[in-house]
Amino acid sequence: MSSLLGCHRKQLSSAEIRAVTLEFVSAAKKVTGGKAEVGLRPELSPPAERGAGRQDRASPPLVADHLYLTLPAGRAGRVDPAELAALEQVLDQVASRHGLGRSSLPGAVGIVRFDYRRGNQRTHWIHIITPTVSPGSSPKGPSGRVALLAIIVDDLGYERGRAEALLALPYPLTLAVLPHLPYSADIAEEASRRGYQVMLHMPMESTSDEKAEAVELRRGMSPADVRRLLDGMLETVPHAAGVNNHQGSLATADPQLMAALMPALHERNLFFIDSRTTPRTVAQDAAARRGVPVGSRNVFLDDLQTPKAVRQQLELAARRARQQGTAIAIGHPHPVTIQALQEFLPRLEARGVGLVFVSQLVR
């Protein structure tokens, strides 16, 4: 669709941006008969661009609104093209009234993305999403019992491309997003609205030979410090249902730190997956003592990043699930891992294993 040419060049204020957003929401609800699910994430000005006054610090200016509109699939399992076209048309009509021009952005399977601008000012990011994932089935393995496998993909948030490749896979993957990164919130929002499970991939203190993160859970933190750190991370990873550790060979081995973390997770109804980056971890026991639903990684998929090695680890994960009844595997958004998942997942059920979200395997 061609861009709209806005005649107004004066930049919109924060209040005006939000007023237009509410018009978008009203129009979307009306044209879809209330079926569109709406999500909103404000984009605030970076701290470096704010003034030093008390008012600026208390209420950062709104730069743009990210609007997430989820259309339900029809009887054929796909969105009605006429409904999608009608939605885009009414959004363009609202934009035109306010002198906003439209620019298309790269999309992916199940998502249409574009933005609206007035001159050089981008005021709105629009994400129209169709869920493509269901929790999956639970076939019986050779022994007659249900065999379930959960696959977590860690380290998302740095860039869009690899996340979009994962979001094109119509399988119940659990996506663990690092906090405070350029695309953390956007990836978490899109993943949740397209039917995937989102986790906070929480940076934790590790050994000296691993790079420390700028913000991470560290030994010696008080329970209050842990709660503040967790809340700040969750703000940048919306819809997180649980937490797993990023690195953390020192943190997860520290009884006092884990004893401070688990009550904070319990209060927020979050489960915990121990990535088991050290054999000395006490995280799983600490979680169980505080009533936090917990699970533990069984297989790493891509320590060795070759197609053959990743395929072998996927086979190992499926075999563990059949032997034990359940298994949890962790991989990363490496191109070789994504390719292996594209090839392996369509054949997983034939191996007697059902793919599920990791929340279905915690106890």
mmCIF file of C-alpha atoms in Angstrom:
data_model
loop_
_atom_site.group_PDB
_atom_site.id
_atom_site.type_symbol
_atom_site.label_atom_id
_atom_site.label_comp_id
_atom_site.label_asym_id
_atom_site.label_seq_id
_atom_site.Cartn_x
_atom_site.Cartn_y
_atom_site.Cartn_z
ATOM 1 C CA MET A 1 0.000 0.000 0.000
ATOM 2 C CA SER A 2 1.359 3.405 -0.855
ATOM 3 C CA SER A 3 2.306 5.809 1.892
ATOM 4 C CA LEU A 4 -0.162 8.450 2.969
ATOM 5 C CA LEU A 5 1.052 11.984 2.479
ATOM 6 C CA GLY A 6 0.346 14.071 5.541
ATOM 7 C CA CYS A 7 -0.073 17.790 5.079
ATOM 8 C CA HIS A 8 0.699 18.734 8.665
ATOM 9 C CA ARG A 9 4.362 19.072 9.588
ATOM 10 C CA LYS A 10 4.151 20.280 13.187
ATOM 11 C CA GLN A 11 5.269 17.484 15.485
ATOM 12 C CA LEU A 12 2.694 15.828 17.699
ATOM 13 C CA SER A 13 2.950 16.205 21.454
ATOM 14 C CA SER A 14 2.859 13.210 23.794
ATOM 15 C CA ALA A 15 -0.811 13.879 24.550
ATOM 16 C CA GLU A 16 -1.645 14.138 20.854
ATOM 17 C CA ILE A 17 0.152 10.860 20.077
ATOM 18 C CA ARG A 18 -1.855 9.077 22.751
ATOM 19 C CA ALA A 19 -5.102 10.631 21.537
ATOM 20 C CA VAL A 20 -4.444 9.261 18.031
ATOM 21 C CA THR A 21 -3.619 5.867 19.564
ATOM 22 C CA LEU A 22 -7.006 5.756 21.267
ATOM 23 C CA GLU A 23 -8.649 6.538 17.924
ATOM 24 C CA PHE A 24 -6.724 3.635 16.355
ATOM 25 C CA VAL A 25 -7.928 1.307 19.112
ATOM 26 C CA SER A 26 -11.554 2.427 18.791
ATOM 27 C CA ALA A 27 -11.492 2.025 15.009
ATOM 28 C CA ALA A 28 -9.883 -1.423 15.242
ATOM 29 C CA LYS A 29 -12.451 -2.635 17.762
ATOM 30 C CA LYS A 30 -15.318 -1.303 15.672
ATOM 31 C CA VAL A 31 -14.237 -2.750 12.316
ATOM 32 C CA THR A 32 -13.532 -6.197 13.811
ATOM 33 C CA GLY A 33 -16.696 -6.320 15.899
ATOM 34 C CA GLY A 34 -14.633 -6.275 19.076
ATOM 35 C CA LYS A 35 -12.647 -9.387 18.083
ATOM 36 C CA ALA A 36 -9.253 -7.683 17.847
ATOM 37 C CA GLU A 37 -7.096 -8.140 20.933
ATOM 38 C CA VAL A 38 -5.258 -4.905 21.684
ATOM 39 C CA GLY A 39 -1.910 -4.407 23.359
ATOM 40 C CA LEU A 40 -0.095 -1.135 23.897
ATOM 41 C CA ARG A 41 3.509 -0.361 24.780
ATOM 42 C CA PRO A 42 4.650 3.254 25.052
ATOM 43 C CA GLU A 43 8.096 4.200 23.795
ATOM 44 C CA LEU A 44 9.533 6.842 26.130
ATOM 45 C CA SER A 45 12.380 9.208 25.429
ATOM 46 C CA PRO A 46 15.829 7.888 26.441
ATOM 47 C CA PRO A 47 17.213 9.325 29.689
ATOM 48 C CA ALA A 48 19.998 11.140 27.799
ATOM 49 C CA GLU A 49 17.397 13.133 25.868
ATOM 50 C CA ARG A 50 15.373 14.220 28.914
ATOM 51 C CA GLY A 51 15.830 17.398 30.814
ATOM 52 C CA ALA A 52 17.227 17.475 34.325
ATOM 53 C CA GLY A 53 14.076 18.877 35.895
ATOM 54 C CA ARG A 54 12.040 16.954 38.442
ATOM 55 C CA GLN A 55 9.008 16.826 36.160
ATOM 56 C CA ASP A 56 10.978 15.199 33.312
ATOM 57 C CA ARG A 57 12.409 12.592 35.609
ATOM 58 C CA ALA A 58 8.977 11.769 37.053
ATOM 59 C CA SER A 59 7.127 11.640 33.731
ATOM 60 C CA PRO A 60 9.304 10.865 30.686
ATOM 61 C CA PRO A 61 7.875 12.180 27.405
ATOM 62 C CA LEU A 62 6.088 9.734 25.121
ATOM 63 C CA VAL A 63 7.976 9.372 21.833
ATOM 64 C CA ALA A 64 5.724 6.834 20.078
ATOM 65 C CA ASP A 65 3.154 4.150 20.820
ATOM 66 C CA HIS A 66 3.603 0.511 19.801
ATOM 67 C CA LEU A 67 0.156 -0.888 19.050
ATOM 68 C CA TYR A 68 -0.312 -4.680 18.870
ATOM 69 C CA LEU A 69 -3.553 -5.838 17.226
ATOM 70 C CA THR A 70 -4.190 -9.579 17.228
ATOM 71 C CA LEU A 71 -6.795 -10.924 14.802
ATOM 72 C CA PRO A 72 -8.200 -14.366 15.616
ATOM 73 C CA ALA A 73 -7.857 -17.093 13.012
ATOM 74 C CA GLY A 74 -10.995 -18.156 11.174
ATOM 75 C CA ARG A 75 -12.387 -21.633 10.583
ATOM 76 C CA ALA A 76 -9.666 -22.452 8.069
ATOM 77 C CA GLY A 77 -7.013 -21.598 10.650
ATOM 78 C CA ARG A 78 -6.089 -18.369 8.851
ATOM 79 C CA VAL A 79 -7.068 -14.737 9.240
ATOM 80 C CA ASP A 80 -9.802 -13.532 6.888
ATOM 81 C CA PRO A 81 -8.004 -11.408 4.223
ATOM 82 C CA ALA A 82 -11.030 -9.113 3.961
ATOM 83 C CA GLU A 83 -10.938 -8.487 7.717
ATOM 84 C CA LEU A 84 -7.225 -7.700 7.590
ATOM 85 C CA ALA A 85 -7.719 -5.318 4.658
ATOM 86 C CA ALA A 86 -10.610 -3.568 6.431
ATOM 87 C CA LEU A 87 -8.492 -3.122 9.555
ATOM 88 C CA GLU A 88 -5.623 -1.588 7.605
ATOM 89 C CA GLN A 89 -8.046 0.718 5.797
ATOM 90 C CA VAL A 90 -9.597 2.155 8.960
ATOM 91 C CA LEU A 91 -6.163 2.679 10.521
ATOM 92 C CA ASP A 92 -5.072 4.568 7.412
ATOM 93 C CA GLN A 93 -8.216 6.693 7.604
ATOM 94 C CA VAL A 94 -7.469 7.690 11.187
ATOM 95 C CA ALA A 95 -3.849 8.418 10.269
ATOM 96 C CA SER A 96 -4.879 10.528 7.289
ATOM 97 C CA ARG A 97 -7.096 12.742 9.456
ATOM 98 C CA HIS A 98 -4.051 13.573 11.544
ATOM 99 C CA GLY A 99 -1.638 14.090 8.660
ATOM 100 C CA LEU A 100 0.321 10.892 9.303
ATOM 101 C CA GLY A 101 2.076 9.001 6.529
ATOM 102 C CA ARG A 102 2.468 5.224 6.447
ATOM 103 C CA SER A 103 5.692 3.291 5.821
ATOM 104 C CA SER A 104 5.832 -0.491 5.490
ATOM 105 C CA LEU A 105 8.269 -2.451 7.650
ATOM 106 C CA PRO A 106 9.606 -6.014 7.264
ATOM 107 C CA GLY A 107 7.092 -8.562 8.484
ATOM 108 C CA ALA A 108 7.126 -12.321 8.957
ATOM 109 C CA VAL A 109 4.746 -15.253 8.913
ATOM 110 C CA GLY A 110 1.691 -14.221 10.894
ATOM 111 C CA ILE A 111 2.508 -10.524 11.205
ATOM 112 C CA VAL A 112 2.046 -7.295 9.235
ATOM 113 C CA ARG A 113 4.134 -4.398 10.513
ATOM 114 C CA PHE A 114 4.182 -0.735 9.518
ATOM 115 C CA ASP A 115 4.589 2.657 11.116
ATOM 116 C CA TYR A 116 3.004 6.094 10.880
ATOM 117 C CA ARG A 117 4.966 9.342 10.728
ATOM 118 C CA ARG A 118 4.537 13.056 10.471
ATOM 119 C CA GLY A 119 7.566 14.277 8.595
ATOM 120 C CA ASN A 120 10.594 12.877 10.426
ATOM 121 C CA GLN A 121 8.610 12.090 13.581
ATOM 122 C CA ARG A 122 7.562 8.457 13.928
ATOM 123 C CA THR A 123 4.483 8.456 16.140
ATOM 124 C CA HIS A 124 3.142 4.901 15.947
ATOM 125 C CA TRP A 125 4.417 1.392 15.320
ATOM 126 C CA ILE A 126 1.601 -0.937 14.197
ATOM 127 C CA HIS A 127 1.874 -4.719 14.576
ATOM 128 C CA ILE A 128 -1.060 -6.767 13.227
ATOM 129 C CA ILE A 129 -0.661 -10.327 14.446
ATOM 130 C CA THR A 130 -2.348 -13.641 13.786
ATOM 131 C CA PRO A 131 -1.545 -16.378 16.355
ATOM 132 C CA THR A 132 0.071 -19.349 14.612
ATOM 133 C CA VAL A 133 0.881 -21.606 17.564
ATOM 134 C CA SER A 134 -1.127 -23.992 19.738
ATOM 135 C CA PRO A 135 0.265 -25.820 22.773
ATOM 136 C CA GLY A 136 0.651 -29.035 20.804
ATOM 137 C CA SER A 137 -0.460 -32.603 21.265
ATOM 138 C CA SER A 138 0.767 -35.261 23.627
ATOM 139 C CA PRO A 139 1.414 -38.492 21.722
ATOM 140 C CA LYS A 140 2.354 -41.659 23.530
ATOM 141 C CA GLY A 141 5.861 -43.025 23.289
ATOM 142 C CA PRO A 142 6.794 -46.671 22.714
ATOM 143 C CA SER A 143 6.159 -47.530 26.362
ATOM 144 C CA GLY A 144 2.592 -46.247 26.133
ATOM 145 C CA ARG A 145 3.153 -43.223 28.382
ATOM 146 C CA VAL A 146 3.020 -39.626 27.282
ATOM 147 C CA ALA A 147 6.432 -38.263 26.202
ATOM 148 C CA LEU A 148 6.763 -34.470 26.375
ATOM 149 C CA LEU A 149 9.608 -32.189 25.311
ATOM 150 C CA ALA A 150 9.975 -28.438 25.913
ATOM 151 C CA ILE A 151 12.495 -26.403 23.914
ATOM 152 C CA ILE A 152 13.670 -23.050 25.274
ATOM 153 C CA VAL A 153 15.490 -20.633 22.979
ATOM 154 C CA ASP A 154 17.666 -18.249 25.028
ATOM 155 C CA ASP A 155 19.411 -14.915 24.386
ATOM 156 C CA LEU A 156 16.708 -13.108 22.414
ATOM 157 C CA GLY A 157 16.562 -9.309 22.415
ATOM 158 C CA TYR A 158 19.619 -8.183 20.473
ATOM 159 C CA GLU A 159 18.034 -7.987 17.014
ATOM 160 C CA ARG A 160 14.856 -8.885 15.145
ATOM 161 C CA GLY A 161 15.950 -11.126 12.285
ATOM 162 C CA ARG A 162 16.614 -14.341 14.170
ATOM 163 C CA ALA A 163 13.641 -13.797 16.459
ATOM 164 C CA GLU A 164 11.401 -13.474 13.400
ATOM 165 C CA ALA A 165 12.794 -16.720 12.006
ATOM 166 C CA LEU A 166 11.777 -18.443 15.242
ATOM 167 C CA LEU A 167 8.368 -16.761 15.223
ATOM 168 C CA ALA A 168 7.805 -18.234 11.764
ATOM 169 C CA LEU A 169 7.907 -21.747 13.261
ATOM 170 C CA PRO A 170 4.321 -22.847 14.074
ATOM 171 C CA TYR A 171 5.320 -24.891 17.118
ATOM 172 C CA PRO A 172 5.047 -24.240 20.888
ATOM 173 C CA LEU A 173 8.542 -22.947 21.579
ATOM 174 C CA THR A 174 9.406 -21.114 24.788
ATOM 175 C CA LEU A 175 11.382 -17.939 24.082
ATOM 176 C CA ALA A 176 13.688 -16.584 26.804
ATOM 177 C CA VAL A 177 14.339 -12.869 26.326
ATOM 178 C CA LEU A 178 17.226 -10.946 27.856
ATOM 179 C CA PRO A 179 16.201 -7.683 29.556
ATOM 180 C CA HIS A 180 17.259 -4.122 28.754
ATOM 181 C CA LEU A 181 18.196 -4.811 25.132
ATOM 182 C CA PRO A 182 17.074 -2.819 22.057
ATOM 183 C CA TYR A 183 14.390 -5.318 21.018
ATOM 184 C CA SER A 184 13.583 -7.050 24.316
ATOM 185 C CA ALA A 185 10.087 -5.612 24.711
ATOM 186 C CA ASP A 186 9.105 -5.834 21.040
ATOM 187 C CA ILE A 187 10.138 -9.480 20.739
ATOM 188 C CA ALA A 188 8.375 -10.406 23.981
ATOM 189 C CA GLU A 189 5.198 -8.602 22.891
ATOM 190 C CA GLU A 190 5.103 -10.213 19.464
ATOM 191 C CA ALA A 191 5.989 -13.653 20.769
ATOM 192 C CA SER A 192 3.214 -13.571 23.360
ATOM 193 C CA ARG A 193 0.578 -12.295 20.959
ATOM 194 C CA ARG A 194 1.486 -14.899 18.372
ATOM 195 C CA GLY A 195 0.982 -17.680 20.878
ATOM 196 C CA TYR A 196 4.499 -18.441 22.121
ATOM 197 C CA GLN A 197 5.511 -18.621 25.762
ATOM 198 C CA VAL A 198 7.834 -15.875 27.005
ATOM 199 C CA MET A 199 10.394 -16.118 29.789
ATOM 200 C CA LEU A 200 12.786 -13.630 31.343
ATOM 201 C CA HIS A 201 16.331 -14.820 30.634
ATOM 202 C CA MET A 202 17.778 -13.329 33.798
ATOM 203 C CA PRO A 203 21.489 -12.371 33.776
ATOM 204 C CA MET A 204 23.261 -13.746 36.820
ATOM 205 C CA GLU A 205 26.801 -13.522 38.134
ATOM 206 C CA SER A 206 29.147 -16.033 36.592
ATOM 207 C CA THR A 207 32.787 -17.021 36.808
ATOM 208 C CA SER A 208 35.483 -14.522 35.871
ATOM 209 C CA ASP A 209 36.127 -16.091 32.467
ATOM 210 C CA GLU A 210 32.599 -15.189 31.306
ATOM 211 C CA LYS A 211 31.599 -11.643 30.395
ATOM 212 C CA ALA A 212 29.609 -9.911 33.125
ATOM 213 C CA GLU A 213 26.365 -8.218 32.128
ATOM 214 C CA ALA A 214 25.813 -4.544 32.920
ATOM 215 C CA VAL A 215 22.788 -5.450 35.069
ATOM 216 C CA GLU A 216 22.778 -8.863 36.677
ATOM 217 C CA LEU A 217 21.865 -10.750 39.843
ATOM 218 C CA ARG A 218 24.975 -10.830 42.022
ATOM 219 C CA ARG A 219 26.043 -12.421 45.276
ATOM 220 C CA GLY A 220 25.620 -10.193 48.302
ATOM 221 C CA MET A 221 22.426 -8.522 47.090
ATOM 222 C CA SER A 222 19.742 -8.041 49.713
ATOM 223 C CA PRO A 223 16.206 -9.375 49.168
ATOM 224 C CA ALA A 224 15.067 -5.794 48.494
ATOM 225 C CA ASP A 225 17.820 -5.370 45.889
ATOM 226 C CA VAL A 226 16.779 -8.623 44.242
ATOM 227 C CA ARG A 227 13.140 -7.518 44.045
ATOM 228 C CA ARG A 228 14.046 -4.153 42.514
ATOM 229 C CA LEU A 229 16.346 -5.806 39.985
ATOM 230 C CA LEU A 230 13.704 -8.370 39.028
ATOM 231 C CA ASP A 231 10.982 -5.737 38.615
ATOM 232 C CA GLY A 232 13.212 -3.605 36.405
ATOM 233 C CA MET A 233 13.976 -6.574 34.174
ATOM 234 C CA LEU A 234 10.334 -7.633 33.931
ATOM 235 C CA GLU A 235 9.385 -4.143 32.753
ATOM 236 C CA THR A 236 11.440 -4.738 29.609
ATOM 237 C CA VAL A 237 10.233 -8.327 29.057
ATOM 238 C CA PRO A 238 6.417 -8.116 29.136
ATOM 239 C CA HIS A 239 4.306 -11.279 29.417
ATOM 240 C CA ALA A 240 7.104 -13.299 31.053
ATOM 241 C CA ALA A 241 5.580 -16.424 32.604
ATOM 242 C CA GLY A 242 8.801 -17.613 34.192
ATOM 243 C CA VAL A 243 12.522 -17.068 34.587
ATOM 244 C CA ASN A 244 15.670 -18.960 33.687
ATOM 245 C CA ASN A 245 19.261 -18.008 34.350
ATOM 246 C CA HIS A 246 21.638 -16.471 31.822
ATOM 247 C CA GLN A 247 25.112 -17.690 32.815
ATOM 248 C CA GLY A 248 24.947 -17.655 36.630
ATOM 249 C CA SER A 249 27.459 -20.315 37.612
ATOM 250 C CA LEU A 250 28.297 -18.319 40.766
ATOM 251 C CA ALA A 251 24.819 -16.936 41.449
ATOM 252 C CA THR A 252 22.906 -20.216 41.217
ATOM 253 C CA ALA A 253 25.454 -21.884 43.507
ATOM 254 C CA ASP A 254 24.934 -19.281 46.244
ATOM 255 C CA PRO A 255 22.306 -20.424 48.812
ATOM 256 C CA GLN A 256 21.694 -16.937 50.228
ATOM 257 C CA LEU A 257 21.119 -15.358 46.821
ATOM 258 C CA MET A 258 18.790 -18.116 45.658
ATOM 259 C CA ALA A 259 16.919 -17.879 48.960
ATOM 260 C CA ALA A 260 16.378 -14.163 48.206
ATOM 261 C CA LEU A 261 15.303 -14.734 44.601
ATOM 262 C CA MET A 262 12.715 -17.458 45.044
ATOM 263 C CA PRO A 263 10.267 -15.540 47.291
ATOM 264 C CA ALA A 264 10.329 -12.715 44.738
ATOM 265 C CA LEU A 265 9.414 -15.172 41.976
ATOM 266 C CA HIS A 266 6.688 -16.728 44.127
ATOM 267 C CA GLU A 267 5.117 -13.328 44.826
ATOM 268 C CA ARG A 268 4.937 -12.664 41.071
ATOM 269 C CA ASN A 269 3.597 -16.146 40.173
ATOM 270 C CA LEU A 270 6.665 -16.958 38.070
ATOM 271 C CA PHE A 271 8.174 -20.397 37.605
ATOM 272 C CA PHE A 272 11.914 -21.029 37.433
ATOM 273 C CA ILE A 273 13.962 -23.155 35.049
ATOM 274 C CA ASP A 274 17.484 -23.955 36.192
ATOM 275 C CA SER A 275 19.717 -23.798 33.105
ATOM 276 C CA ARG A 276 22.281 -25.799 35.090
ATOM 277 C CA THR A 277 25.349 -23.831 34.101
ATOM 278 C CA THR A 278 27.164 -25.376 37.078
ATOM 279 C CA PRO A 279 26.926 -28.762 38.795
ATOM 280 C CA ARG A 280 27.018 -26.879 42.118
ATOM 281 C CA THR A 281 23.665 -25.181 41.534
ATOM 282 C CA VAL A 282 21.253 -24.988 44.462
ATOM 283 C CA ALA A 283 18.552 -23.116 42.506
ATOM 284 C CA GLN A 284 16.173 -26.026 42.006
ATOM 285 C CA ASP A 285 16.189 -26.969 45.694
ATOM 286 C CA ALA A 286 15.715 -23.319 46.727
ATOM 287 C CA ALA A 287 12.739 -22.983 44.385
ATOM 288 C CA ALA A 288 11.112 -26.153 45.667
ATOM 289 C CA ARG A 289 11.481 -25.011 49.286
ATOM 290 C CA ARG A 290 9.656 -21.741 48.529
ATOM 291 C CA GLY A 291 6.874 -23.321 46.489
ATOM 292 C CA VAL A 292 8.086 -21.964 43.149
ATOM 293 C CA PRO A 293 7.220 -24.300 40.231
ATOM 294 C CA VAL A 294 10.586 -25.441 38.928
ATOM 295 C CA GLY A 295 12.224 -27.472 36.202
ATOM 296 C CA SER A 296 15.775 -28.216 35.121
ATOM 297 C CA ARG A 297 17.540 -28.309 31.774
ATOM 298 C CA ASN A 298 18.363 -31.794 30.479
ATOM 299 C CA VAL A 299 20.087 -31.062 27.154
ATOM 300 C CA PHE A 300 21.976 -28.139 25.618
ATOM 301 C CA LEU A 301 21.373 -28.127 21.877
ATOM 302 C CA ASP A 302 24.150 -26.035 20.410
ATOM 303 C CA ASP A 303 27.323 -25.973 22.477
ATOM 304 C CA LEU A 304 28.861 -27.200 19.210
ATOM 305 C CA GLN A 305 27.425 -25.139 16.376
ATOM 306 C CA THR A 306 27.383 -27.521 13.443
ATOM 307 C CA PRO A 307 24.280 -28.944 11.721
ATOM 308 C CA LYS A 308 25.230 -32.501 12.607
ATOM 309 C CA ALA A 309 25.896 -31.708 16.258
ATOM 310 C CA VAL A 310 22.639 -29.803 16.759
ATOM 311 C CA ARG A 311 20.621 -32.567 15.077
ATOM 312 C CA GLN A 312 22.274 -35.122 17.360
ATOM 313 C CA GLN A 313 21.361 -33.060 20.433
ATOM 314 C CA LEU A 314 17.760 -32.744 19.272
ATOM 315 C CA GLU A 315 17.647 -36.514 18.859
ATOM 316 C CA LEU A 316 19.108 -36.864 22.357
ATOM 317 C CA ALA A 317 16.434 -34.545 23.776
ATOM 318 C CA ALA A 318 13.668 -36.585 22.126
ATOM 319 C CA ARG A 319 15.213 -39.802 23.413
ATOM 320 C CA ARG A 320 15.402 -38.407 26.968
ATOM 321 C CA ALA A 321 11.736 -37.428 26.767
ATOM 322 C CA ARG A 322 10.760 -40.956 25.729
ATOM 323 C CA GLN A 323 12.917 -42.533 28.437
ATOM 324 C CA GLN A 324 11.973 -40.187 31.297
ATOM 325 C CA GLY A 325 8.520 -39.055 30.203
ATOM 326 C CA THR A 326 9.615 -35.406 29.961
ATOM 327 C CA ALA A 327 12.710 -33.410 28.992
ATOM 328 C CA ILE A 328 13.771 -29.787 28.705
ATOM 329 C CA ALA A 329 16.254 -28.656 26.047
ATOM 330 C CA ILE A 330 17.866 -25.225 25.726
ATOM 331 C CA GLY A 331 19.265 -23.700 22.544
ATOM 332 C CA HIS A 332 20.132 -20.291 21.158
ATOM 333 C CA PRO A 333 19.096 -18.302 18.077
ATOM 334 C CA HIS A 334 22.105 -19.359 16.019
ATOM 335 C CA PRO A 335 21.349 -19.843 12.310
ATOM 336 C CA VAL A 336 22.393 -23.484 12.537
ATOM 337 C CA THR A 337 20.010 -24.070 15.459
ATOM 338 C CA ILE A 338 17.093 -22.389 13.716
ATOM 339 C CA GLN A 339 17.713 -24.465 10.597
ATOM 340 C CA ALA A 340 17.861 -27.658 12.653
ATOM 341 C CA LEU A 341 14.566 -26.797 14.361
ATOM 342 C CA GLN A 342 12.946 -26.110 10.985
ATOM 343 C CA GLU A 343 13.943 -29.583 9.825
ATOM 344 C CA PHE A 344 13.412 -31.503 13.072
ATOM 345 C CA LEU A 345 10.181 -30.197 14.581
ATOM 346 C CA PRO A 346 7.823 -31.368 11.789
ATOM 347 C CA ARG A 347 9.011 -34.936 12.435
ATOM 348 C CA LEU A 348 9.014 -34.826 16.239
ATOM 349 C CA GLU A 349 5.545 -36.253 16.786
ATOM 350 C CA ALA A 350 6.384 -39.242 14.574
ATOM 351 C CA ARG A 351 9.129 -40.008 17.111
ATOM 352 C CA GLY A 352 6.481 -40.383 19.820
ATOM 353 C CA VAL A 353 7.176 -37.014 21.452
ATOM 354 C CA GLY A 354 4.888 -34.015 21.922
ATOM 355 C CA LEU A 355 6.333 -30.498 21.985
ATOM 356 C CA VAL A 356 4.930 -28.346 24.810
ATOM 357 C CA PHE A 357 5.627 -25.080 26.569
ATOM 358 C CA VAL A 358 8.063 -25.446 29.422
ATOM 359 C CA SER A 359 5.424 -24.319 31.941
ATOM 360 C CA GLN A 360 3.721 -27.676 31.343
ATOM 361 C CA LEU A 361 6.754 -29.513 32.712
ATOM 362 C CA VAL A 362 7.450 -27.605 35.935
ATOM 363 C CA ARG A 363 6.504 -29.098 39.287
#
